[in-house]
Each structure stands twice: as structure tokens, then as C-alpha cells.
Coordinates of C-alpha atoms and ligand atoms in Angstrom, one line a residue:
X1 CA -11.9 0.9 30.1
X2 CA -10.3 1.3 34.1
X3 CA -6.5 1.1 35.3
X4 CA -5.3 -2.4 35.9
X5 CA -3.5 -2.3 38.5
X6 CA -1.1 -6.4 39.6
X7 CA -0.4 -7.1 42.7
X8 CA 1.6 -10.0 43.3
X9 CA 5.2 -11.0 45.4
X10 CA 6.8 -11.4 42.3
X11 CA 7.4 -8.0 39.6
X12 CA 9.1 -9.1 36.3
X13 CA 10.2 -6.1 36.7
X14 CA 12.1 -5.4 33.2
X15 CA 15.4 -6.2 33.8
X16 CA 16.8 -9.0 31.0
X17 CA 17.0 -11.5 33.5
X18 CA 16.1 -15.0 33.0
X19 CA 13.6 -16.5 34.8
X20 CA 12.0 -19.3 36.9
X21 CA 8.1 -18.9 37.9
X22 CA 5.3 -19.6 35.6
X23 CA 3.8 -16.6 37.7
X24 CA 5.5 -14.1 35.8
X25 CA 5.5 -15.1 32.8
X26 CA 1.7 -15.3 32.5
X27 CA 1.3 -11.7 35.0
X28 CA 4.0 -9.7 31.9
X29 CA 2.4 -11.3 28.7
X30 CA -0.9 -10.6 30.0
X31 CA 0.0 -6.7 30.9
X32 CA 1.7 -6.4 27.6
X33 CA -1.6 -6.4 26.0
X34 CA -3.7 -4.2 28.3
X35 CA -0.7 -1.8 30.5
X36 CA -1.0 -0.7 33.8
X37 CA 0.6 -0.8 37.2
X38 CA 2.7 -3.6 38.6
X39 CA 3.6 -4.0 42.2
X40 CA 5.3 -6.5 44.5
X41 CA 8.1 -7.2 46.4
X42 CA 11.3 -5.8 44.6
X43 CA 13.4 -9.6 45.2
X44 CA 15.9 -7.4 47.2
X45 CA 16.3 -7.6 51.3
X46 CA 19.1 -4.8 52.5
X47 CA 20.9 -5.1 55.5
X48 CA 20.0 -1.8 56.9
X49 CA 16.6 0.1 56.7
X50 CA 14.7 -0.6 53.6
X51 CA 14.3 2.2 50.6
X52 CA 11.0 3.5 49.4
X53 CA 8.7 2.2 46.7
X54 CA 10.9 2.4 43.6
X55 CA 9.0 3.1 40.0
X56 CA 10.6 1.9 36.8
X57 CA 7.8 2.8 33.4
X58 CA 8.5 0.7 30.5
X59 CA 5.9 1.0 27.3
X60 CA 2.8 1.1 28.9
X61 CA 3.4 -0.5 32.4
X62 CA 5.0 0.9 35.6
X63 CA 6.5 -1.3 38.1
X64 CA 6.9 -0.5 41.6
X65 CA 8.4 -2.9 44.2
X66 CA 9.0 -2.0 48.3
X67 CA 12.2 -4.1 49.7
X68 CA 11.5 -6.3 52.5
X69 CA 12.9 -6.2 56.0
X70 CA 15.3 -9.5 57.0
X71 CA 12.5 -10.6 60.2
X72 CA 9.9 -10.0 57.0
X73 CA 11.6 -12.1 54.6
X74 CA 11.8 -14.8 56.8
X75 CA 8.6 -15.5 58.4
X76 CA 6.6 -13.9 55.5
X77 CA 8.7 -15.9 53.0
X78 CA 11.0 -17.9 54.3
X79 CA 8.1 -19.0 56.7
X80 CA 4.3 -18.8 56.9
X81 CA 4.3 -18.3 52.3
X82 CA 6.5 -21.8 51.5
X83 CA 6.8 -23.3 54.6
X84 CA 3.3 -23.6 55.8
X85 CA 0.9 -22.5 52.6
X86 CA 3.0 -24.1 50.3
X87 CA 3.1 -27.5 50.8
X88 CA -0.1 -27.5 52.7
X89 CA -2.0 -26.3 49.2
X90 CA 0.1 -28.8 47.5
X91 CA -1.5 -31.4 50.2
X92 CA 2.0 -32.3 51.6
X93 CA 0.6 -31.5 55.3
X94 CA 3.7 -34.2 56.0
X95 CA 6.0 -30.7 55.2
X96 CA 4.4 -28.2 57.0
X97 CA 5.5 -26.5 59.6
X98 CA 3.9 -23.9 61.6
X99 CA 4.8 -21.0 63.7
X100 CA 2.3 -18.5 65.2
X101 CA 5.3 -16.1 64.5
X102 CA 5.0 -16.2 60.4
X103 CA 1.8 -16.1 60.8
X104 CA 2.2 -12.6 62.8
X105 CA 4.8 -12.1 59.7
X106 CA 2.8 -12.9 56.9
X107 CA -0.8 -11.1 58.3
X108 CA 1.9 -7.6 58.8
X109 CA 3.5 -7.8 55.3
X110 CA 0.4 -7.7 53.6
X111 CA -0.4 -4.6 55.9
X112 CA 2.7 -3.2 54.3
X113 CA 2.1 -4.0 50.8
X114 CA -1.5 -2.7 51.3
X115 CA -0.2 0.4 52.6
X116 CA 2.5 0.9 50.2
X117 CA 0.2 0.5 47.2
X118 CA -2.4 2.8 48.6
X119 CA -0.7 6.5 47.6
X120 CA -0.5 4.8 43.5
X121 CA -4.6 3.2 43.4
X122 CA -7.6 5.6 41.9
X123 CA -11.3 4.8 43.2
X124 CA -11.4 3.6 39.8
X125 CA -8.6 1.5 38.8
X126 CA -9.8 -2.5 39.2
X127 CA -7.1 -4.4 41.1
X128 CA -5.8 -8.3 39.9
X129 CA -4.2 -9.9 43.1
X130 CA -1.9 -12.5 42.4
X131 CA -1.3 -16.3 44.3
X132 CA -1.0 -17.6 48.2
X133 CA 1.4 -15.0 49.2
X134 CA -1.8 -12.6 49.6
X135 CA -5.0 -14.3 50.5
X136 CA -5.4 -11.1 53.6
X137 CA -4.8 -8.4 50.8
X138 CA -8.3 -7.8 49.9
X139 CA -9.0 -7.6 53.4
X140 CA -6.3 -5.4 54.0
X141 CA -7.3 -2.8 51.0
X142 CA -10.9 -2.6 52.5
X143 CA -9.8 -2.5 56.1
X144 CA -8.2 0.9 55.0
X145 CA -11.3 1.9 53.0
X146 CA -11.1 1.1 49.6
X147 CA -13.8 -0.2 47.2
X148 CA -12.4 -0.4 44.2
X149 CA -13.5 -4.2 42.5
X150 CA -11.1 -6.3 44.0
X151 CA -10.1 -9.8 42.4
X152 CA -8.0 -12.9 43.6
X153 CA -6.3 -15.5 41.3
X154 CA -4.7 -18.5 42.6
X155 CA -1.7 -19.9 40.6
X156 CA -1.1 -23.0 42.7
X157 CA -3.7 -26.0 44.1
X158 CA -6.1 -25.3 46.0
X159 CA -6.8 -28.3 48.2
X160 CA -10.3 -30.3 49.6
X161 CA -11.1 -28.6 53.3
X162 CA -10.5 -32.5 54.6
X163 CA -6.7 -31.1 54.2
X164 CA -6.9 -27.2 54.1
X165 CA -8.4 -27.5 57.6
X166 CA -4.8 -28.9 59.0
X167 CA -3.8 -25.5 58.7
X168 CA -3.8 -24.2 62.0
X169 CA -5.3 -20.8 62.3
X170 CA -7.4 -21.1 58.5
X171 CA -10.2 -19.8 60.2
X172 CA -8.4 -16.5 60.7
X173 CA -6.8 -16.6 57.2
X174 CA -8.8 -18.3 54.5
X175 CA -12.5 -16.9 54.8
X176 CA -10.6 -13.1 53.9
X177 CA -10.9 -14.7 50.6
X178 CA -14.4 -13.0 51.1
X179 CA -13.3 -9.5 50.5
X180 CA -12.5 -10.7 47.1
X181 CA -15.5 -9.8 44.7
X182 CA -13.9 -12.6 42.1
X183 CA -11.7 -15.6 43.6
X184 CA -10.5 -17.3 40.8
X185 CA -8.5 -21.5 40.1
X186 CA -6.6 -23.2 38.0
X187 CA -9.3 -26.4 38.0
X188 CA -13.0 -27.4 38.5
X189 CA -11.7 -29.1 41.2
X190 CA -9.8 -26.5 43.2
X191 CA -13.0 -24.3 42.6
X192 CA -15.0 -27.2 44.0
X193 CA -12.7 -27.6 47.3
X194 CA -12.8 -24.1 47.9
X195 CA -16.7 -23.8 47.7
X196 CA -16.9 -26.8 49.8
X197 CA -14.8 -24.9 52.7
X198 CA -17.1 -21.6 51.9
X199 CA -19.9 -23.7 52.3
X200 CA -18.8 -26.0 55.7
X201 CA -16.5 -24.2 57.3
X202 CA -17.8 -21.0 56.6
X203 CA -21.2 -21.8 56.6
X204 CA -21.7 -19.6 54.0
X205 CA -24.8 -19.7 51.6
X206 CA -24.7 -20.2 47.9
X207 CA -27.1 -17.5 46.0
X208 CA -25.8 -18.9 42.6
X209 CA -23.8 -21.3 40.9
X210 CA -21.1 -19.6 41.4
X211 CA -21.6 -17.1 43.9
X212 CA -21.9 -17.1 47.8
X213 CA -23.4 -14.4 49.8
X214 CA -20.3 -13.4 52.9
X215 CA -22.2 -10.8 55.2
X216 CA -23.0 -7.8 53.0
X217 CA -20.9 -9.2 50.2
X218 CA -20.7 -11.8 47.1
X219 CA -17.9 -13.4 46.4
X220 CA -17.9 -15.0 42.5
X221 CA -15.7 -18.1 42.7
X222 CA -14.3 -18.6 38.4
X223 CA -12.2 -21.3 36.5
X224 CA -9.6 -19.8 34.5
X225 CA -6.4 -22.5 33.3
X226 CA -4.3 -20.0 33.0
X227 CA -2.8 -20.2 29.2
X228 CA 0.7 -19.7 27.6
X229 CA 1.3 -16.9 24.3
X230 CA 1.1 -19.9 21.8
X231 CA 1.3 -18.9 18.5
X232 CA 4.1 -16.2 19.7
X233 CA 5.6 -18.9 21.7
X234 CA 5.9 -21.1 18.4
X235 CA 7.4 -18.1 16.7
X236 CA 9.6 -17.5 18.7
X237 CA 10.2 -22.1 18.9
X238 CA 11.1 -21.6 15.0
X239 CA 13.8 -19.0 15.4
X240 CA 14.7 -20.4 18.3
X241 CA 16.0 -24.1 17.0
X242 CA 18.8 -22.0 14.6
X243 CA 20.3 -20.2 17.5
X244 CA 24.2 -21.0 17.8
X245 CA 22.8 -21.9 21.7
X246 CA 20.6 -24.9 20.7
X247 CA 22.8 -25.4 17.7
X248 CA 25.8 -26.4 19.9
X249 CA 22.8 -28.1 22.4
X250 CA 22.2 -30.1 19.5
X251 CA 25.5 -31.1 18.3
X252 CA 27.1 -31.8 21.5
X253 CA 23.8 -34.9 21.5
X254 CA 26.1 -36.7 18.2
X255 CA 22.5 -37.6 16.9
X256 CA 21.2 -39.1 19.9
X257 CA 17.5 -38.2 21.2
X258 CA 16.8 -35.2 23.6
X259 CA 14.3 -35.7 26.3
X260 CA 14.0 -32.6 28.6
X261 CA 12.5 -31.2 31.9
X262 CA 12.5 -27.3 33.3
X263 CA 11.4 -27.2 36.5
X264 CA 12.1 -24.9 39.5
X265 CA 14.2 -27.3 42.1
X266 CA 11.1 -27.6 44.3
X267 CA 9.8 -31.3 45.8
X268 CA 6.1 -30.5 44.4
X269 CA 7.6 -30.8 41.0
X270 CA 8.4 -34.8 41.1
X271 CA 12.4 -34.6 40.0
X272 CA 13.4 -36.9 42.3
X273 CA 11.0 -39.5 41.4
X274 CA 11.7 -38.5 37.4
X275 CA 14.9 -39.6 37.9
X276 CA 14.2 -42.9 39.6
X277 CA 11.4 -43.4 36.9
X278 CA 14.6 -42.2 34.1
X279 CA 16.3 -45.1 35.9
X280 CA 14.1 -47.3 35.5
X281 CA 13.5 -46.5 31.6
X282 CA 17.4 -47.6 31.6
X283 CA 17.1 -50.9 33.0
X284 CA 13.8 -52.1 31.5
X285 CA 14.6 -51.2 27.9
X286 CA 18.2 -51.1 27.5
X287 CA 17.8 -51.2 23.7
X288 CA 18.0 -47.5 24.7
X289 CA 21.3 -47.1 26.4
X290 CA 23.5 -44.8 24.7
X291 CA 20.3 -43.4 22.3
X292 CA 19.1 -40.5 24.6
X293 CA 19.9 -37.7 26.9
X294 CA 18.3 -36.8 29.3
X295 CA 18.8 -32.8 29.6
X296 CA 17.1 -31.5 33.1
X297 CA 16.8 -27.7 33.8
X298 CA 16.8 -27.0 37.3
X299 CA 17.1 -23.2 38.8
X300 CA 17.8 -23.4 42.4
X301 CA 14.8 -21.9 44.1
X302 CA 13.9 -20.7 48.3
X303 CA 17.1 -22.2 48.8
X304 CA 17.5 -21.5 52.6
X305 CA 14.2 -24.0 53.3
X306 CA 15.6 -27.1 55.0
X307 CA 12.9 -28.9 52.9
X308 CA 14.6 -27.4 49.9
X309 CA 17.9 -28.5 50.7
X310 CA 17.2 -32.1 51.4
X311 CA 15.3 -32.4 48.2
X312 CA 18.6 -31.0 45.7
X313 CA 20.6 -33.1 48.0
X314 CA 18.4 -35.6 47.2
X315 CA 17.7 -35.2 43.2
X316 CA 21.9 -34.6 42.7
X317 CA 22.7 -38.2 44.0
X318 CA 19.9 -39.6 41.6
X319 CA 22.1 -37.9 38.8
X320 CA 25.0 -39.3 40.4
X321 CA 23.4 -42.7 40.7
X322 CA 22.4 -43.3 37.2
X323 CA 25.5 -41.3 35.7
X324 CA 28.0 -43.6 37.2
X325 CA 25.7 -46.9 37.1
X326 CA 24.6 -46.3 33.4
X327 CA 27.5 -43.5 31.5
X328 CA 29.9 -44.3 29.4
X329 CA 32.8 -42.5 28.6
X330 CA 31.5 -41.3 25.4
X331 CA 27.8 -40.8 26.9
X332 CA 26.3 -39.1 30.2
X333 CA 22.8 -39.7 30.9
X334 CA 21.6 -37.2 32.4
X335 CA 22.5 -34.0 31.8
X336 CA 21.7 -31.6 35.6
X337 CA 22.0 -27.7 35.1
X338 CA 20.9 -25.8 37.9
X339 CA 21.2 -22.7 35.5
X340 CA 17.9 -20.4 34.8
X341 CA 17.9 -20.3 30.6
X342 CA 16.1 -17.3 28.4
X343 CA 12.6 -17.5 27.3
X344 CA 14.3 -18.0 23.7
X345 CA 16.6 -20.9 24.9
X346 CA 14.1 -23.0 26.3
X347 CA 11.6 -22.5 23.4
X348 CA 14.5 -23.1 21.2
X349 CA 15.5 -26.7 23.1
X350 CA 11.7 -27.7 23.4
X351 CA 11.6 -28.0 20.2
X352 CA 15.1 -30.1 19.9
X353 CA 13.5 -32.6 22.2
X354 CA 12.1 -35.8 21.4
X355 CA 9.7 -36.2 24.7
X356 CA 9.8 -33.6 27.8
X357 CA 9.4 -35.4 31.2
X358 CA 6.9 -32.8 33.2
X359 CA 5.9 -34.6 36.1
X360 CA 5.1 -32.8 39.4
X361 CA 3.5 -35.0 41.9
X362 CA 1.1 -31.7 42.2
X363 CA 0.6 -28.6 40.3
X364 CA -1.3 -25.6 40.2
X365 CA -1.4 -25.7 36.2
X366 CA 2.5 -25.9 34.7
X367 CA 3.2 -23.7 31.5
X368 CA 6.5 -25.8 31.1
X369 CA 3.8 -28.6 29.5
X370 CA 2.0 -26.0 27.6
X371 CA 4.9 -24.7 25.7
X372 CA 6.3 -27.3 25.2
X373 CA 3.5 -28.7 22.7
X374 CA 3.7 -24.4 21.7
X375 CA 7.4 -25.0 20.6
X376 CA 6.9 -28.3 18.2
X377 CA 7.5 -28.8 15.0
X378 CA 4.1 -29.4 14.0
X379 CA 4.9 -31.9 11.1
X380 CA 7.4 -34.0 13.1
X381 CA 6.3 -33.5 17.0
X382 CA 7.6 -34.0 20.1
X383 CA 5.6 -36.3 23.0
X384 CA 4.4 -34.2 25.9
X385 CA 4.9 -36.8 29.0
X386 CA 3.0 -35.0 31.7
X387 CA 1.1 -36.0 35.4
X388 CA -2.5 -36.8 35.5
X389 CA -2.2 -33.8 39.1
X390 CA -0.9 -30.7 36.9
X391 CA -4.1 -29.1 36.2
X392 CA -2.3 -28.5 32.8
X393 CA -3.8 -32.4 32.1
X394 CA -7.5 -30.9 31.0
X395 CA -6.7 -29.6 28.6
X396 CA -3.1 -31.3 27.4
X397 CA -5.5 -33.9 27.7
X398 CA -3.6 -35.8 23.9
X399 CA -0.4 -35.5 26.4
X400 CA 0.7 -38.9 27.3
X401 CA -0.8 -38.8 30.9
X402 CA 1.5 -40.9 34.0
X403 CA 1.0 -42.1 37.7
X404 CA 4.5 -39.7 38.9
X405 CA 4.6 -42.1 41.7
X406 CA 4.9 -45.0 39.5
X407 CA 8.7 -45.4 38.0
X408 CA 7.5 -48.3 36.3
X409 CA 4.8 -46.2 34.4
X410 CA 6.8 -43.1 33.2
X411 CA 9.6 -45.4 32.3
X412 CA 7.0 -47.0 30.2
X413 CA 6.1 -44.1 28.9
X414 CA 8.9 -42.7 27.7
X415 CA 10.0 -46.1 25.8
X416 CA 6.2 -45.0 24.5
X417 CA 7.3 -41.3 23.6
X418 CA 10.2 -42.4 21.9
X419 CA 9.1 -45.1 19.6
X420 CA 5.8 -43.8 18.9
X421 CA 5.1 -43.5 15.8
X422 CA 4.6 -40.0 13.5
X423 CA 0.9 -40.0 12.9
X424 CA 0.2 -40.8 16.6
X425 CA 2.8 -37.9 17.8
X426 CA 0.9 -35.6 15.2
X427 CA -2.3 -35.9 16.3
X428 CA -1.8 -35.6 19.9
X429 CA 0.7 -32.8 19.7
X430 CA -2.3 -31.1 17.1
X431 CA -5.1 -31.5 19.6
X432 CA -2.8 -29.9 22.3
X433 CA -2.0 -27.4 20.1
X434 CA -5.4 -26.3 19.6
X435 CA -6.6 -25.9 22.6
X436 CA -3.5 -24.0 23.5
X437 CA -4.6 -21.3 20.8
X438 CA -8.1 -21.4 21.7
X439 CA -7.7 -20.4 25.5
X440 CA -3.9 -18.5 25.1
X441 CA -2.9 -16.1 27.8
X442 CA -5.4 -12.9 26.3
X443 CA -7.8 -15.2 26.8
X444 CA -7.2 -16.1 30.4
X445 CA -6.7 -12.1 31.1
X446 CA -9.7 -11.1 29.2
X447 CA -11.8 -13.9 30.3
X448 CA -10.8 -13.0 34.6
X449 CA -11.1 -9.4 34.1
X450 CA -13.8 -9.4 32.0
X451 CA -16.0 -11.3 35.1
X452 CA -13.6 -8.9 37.5
X453 CA -15.4 -5.6 36.2
X454 CA -18.5 -6.5 34.9
X455 CA -19.7 -9.6 36.3
X456 CA -23.7 -9.8 35.0
X457 CA -21.8 -10.7 32.3
X458 CA -21.2 -14.3 33.7
X459 CA -24.7 -15.2 33.9
X460 CA -25.4 -14.8 30.4
X461 CA -22.8 -17.1 29.0
X462 CA -23.4 -20.3 31.2
X463 CA -21.4 -22.7 28.8
X464 CA -17.4 -21.5 29.0
X465 CA -16.4 -23.2 32.1
X466 CA -16.6 -26.2 30.4
X467 CA -15.5 -25.0 27.1
X468 CA -11.5 -26.6 27.2
X469 CA -9.9 -29.5 27.3
X470 CA -12.0 -32.0 25.0
X471 CA -11.6 -35.6 25.9
X472 CA -8.9 -37.9 24.6
X473 CA -9.8 -41.2 23.4
Ligands
LIG1 O1 3.8 -19.7 40.7 C1 3.9 -20.1 41.9 C2 4.8 -19.7 42.1 O2 5.1 -19.9 43.3 C3 4.6 -18.0 42.1 O3 4.1 -17.6 43.4 C4 6.4 -17.6 42.0 O4 6.7 -16.1 41.8 C5 6.9 -19.1 41.4 O5 6.3 -19.8 41.8 C6 8.4 -18.8 41.6 O6 8.8 -19.1 43.4 P1 9.3 -17.8 44.0 O7 8.6 -16.0 43.6 O8 9.3 -18.7 45.5 O9 10.8 -17.8 43.1

């Protein structure tokens, strides 16, 4: 088997710190099994000149990280990746702030990563690149003469060409994906949007169901909904519910039901809209006042970007308004916390919560939804309230699916979740859990890497793409 080289902007260096992003959780789980090399940004932006790449080796994996210079960080990370690509790929043209300088910084950092990685790669390594920060990365490696199999997986949504073409210079950037051998998406919708882009905007010829001809190369497209370590997470939750931390939280609820939300502080997650829905719930279903506590754990993210500052303000003010209007001396309706929590703490809290609110306005997959399902006591499970605009809605079809833009509807779903009979809760959780056991993180990584390393195998298994997320009645 070839060595696996993973490249992503964030690297889950094993330092024991709590993390906020789904990407690190997924890649760490995938690498745990196979081992290899994980390359990317160190998370540091030193005042002086960046140091040479640093390597840490633990178990079967080497982590190699590079620092970014201040201007690279501003133009690549805060600029093009997170103020242009992030909003546009989440269908938020209204929030995109394009500048040519930032695009220059984005291309420069991709070059810089390729230059730094190349001394560590061997000709038969298989290279797996992750997410929107690294769209031109295969091109940067190919320009340097590397002929390895290189795959790309995008963890976030991919919008239709009608939206994507509003990105200035899209014709310079998006076709660079053609230098990957395999491009993977979370959902069929995302993959179809990309196929339409290739056909309509690049005039590429389709040479198979999931295949396009691109100069003398072939681009394969696939759908690989990212999973979680379903059974291991279930075991973790069973242990974590008895931890001192979780016990203290449960005691502090004084027998009230808990609803949980866990998201990075990001406008795509619909946290402010969710607060409005919770407020509507307390208004429309007054019997629940004093009987339920909503815990929202929201680590800060990309805090120097103005759109994030605005939304942080909006959420804080909604929390203050709800607690001021409905709270009692003995009851705070919303507990709002910006601290990141460990995986163990979250597993225990998920298990203790009667319902989870996962209501992004748009989300590639959303692993919180999947972990919540995995963490439940299957004899007495809580209820997942899930946005229909999260990729996870396909596999978790037995969740209460809601429109996050409809606060009345989400408020009604909260009431329904808290009142749901045990038999229905079990049936819904069982359905979702079984799907998630089948498509867990190992399966995700094996499918992607199998298709990348042995593309001919795909032709022999034509029905796999439709295998997940049977319809819920
Ligand atoms: O999963 C999407 C993603 O943007 C990842 O690429 C990223 O690592 C994670 O969310 C957290 O965001 P950031 O790295 O900007 O803190």
C-alpha cells in the first residue's frame, strides 16, 4: 500500500487541545488507522521570519507544519479563503468581499505549501488534499513535475454555477481542480453542481457517468459523505456521562430538560436564527418555561473578520434579550459559552441532552449532528432537530428536519422533540444510528482512498453512491 500524505490548512497536531472544526476530527480518525504524513499550517503567524517546517511524529503519523507570514495570513486565510470562498461556497454572495490582492495571496500560499511539501513526498505516495483553502494545490504540485495520484475532498458545500460564477476570476481558479485525479463531495447536489460547472463553464466533455476529459487528463467525481467514529463515539459517551464534569452540569440543571447546540461561531451555522426560534418556542409554548435549559457551546472562530464580529454581537444580544425577558432568579433559559470543550466532555453532554439543535443555514455535512445520534442512550434517546440544509440531513433522515429560516417551525420542532413518546424517539434514533454505523469515518476514508488508488474498482460497483440515507416515512 502506498504511503498516505494528507494536506489541509489546519493540522490536528496531537497537543491535547480541544478543537472546533469537523475537518480535523475526520482526518485524525482516518489517519489513526492507516498512518502517514499530515502537512499544513502550524496555526502560527510569527512576528519575525517564519521558522523552517516542524515535524512531530506520534504513533504511525508524522505531522509537518509551516508558519505563515502576516501578509499571507491576512490575504490567504482572513482574505480570500474566509471572506470570499467561504461565503460564496455557502451561497452567501451578500457577504463576499473580493480583492485581487487576496486572490494573489491565496495562490502564493498554495505555491508556498507545495514548495515546502515537495521535499517530503516520494513518487509513489498518494496525496489527499482537503478543503477550499487548497483548490489550486494539485496544479502547484503538477507544475513542479509531480505525477502522484492526488485527490481532493471539499468538506463544505459546492454551490450551483449560477452562484459560483459571481466569484471574480472563477475561471482562473475553479478549473484548477482538474489537476486532481479525484474530486470528492459531501452530497450528490454538490457533485452535480460541480459537473454542471465543468460542462457549462469549462466546456469539458463527459466521458462517463462521473468522469470528464480535461486536456490529456481525466477528472473523476465522487460523493463521499463524511462520517464519524460512530461506535467508538457511542462508547465514549457511555463513559463520559459519568464524568465529574458532566455530572456537575446535570446537577446544575435541577431536573430540567437540556437542549444542546455546539457550533463554531460562524454565520453559516444559523446560531442567531436559532436563538430567535428558541425565543419563539418560549413564547408559543409557555408551559415549558422554567422546565428547559438551552446550552449553546460556541467556540470563537476567525474573530478578526468583520462579518464574524457582527454575528458574534448579534448572538450575544439575542441571548441577553431572551434571558432578560424570560429568565427567573432561579432559571437562566440560555447558557451561552464560547469555550471549546474536549471530545469527551461533548460526548457526555450530548448523551445528557434531551434534544440537539443543529440548524445551519447551509452546511457541507455537520458532524455534531452525527455525533449526537451516536452518543444517545439507545434505550432512552434524545431527539435530533436538524436543518434540511445540512449535508447530514440525507443520512439522518429520521431526525426532525426543519427549515432554519422559519423560527415558528423550529420552535414547534423543539416542542415536538421534548414531548416525543419513547417509542418514536427510539425508532428515529435507531434508524439514524444504523445508517451512521454503516457509513462511519473508516468507511468514508476507505471509499475515497480506494477510488483514488484504484479508479477501475469504481466501474465495478455502480450502485454504491445511492447506498445511504433511506427515506424516512
Ligand atoms: O470544516 C470546514 C472548516 O473550514 C475546515 O476547513 C476548518 O479547519 C474548520 O472548518 C475550522 O475553521 P478554521 O480552520 O478556520 O478555524
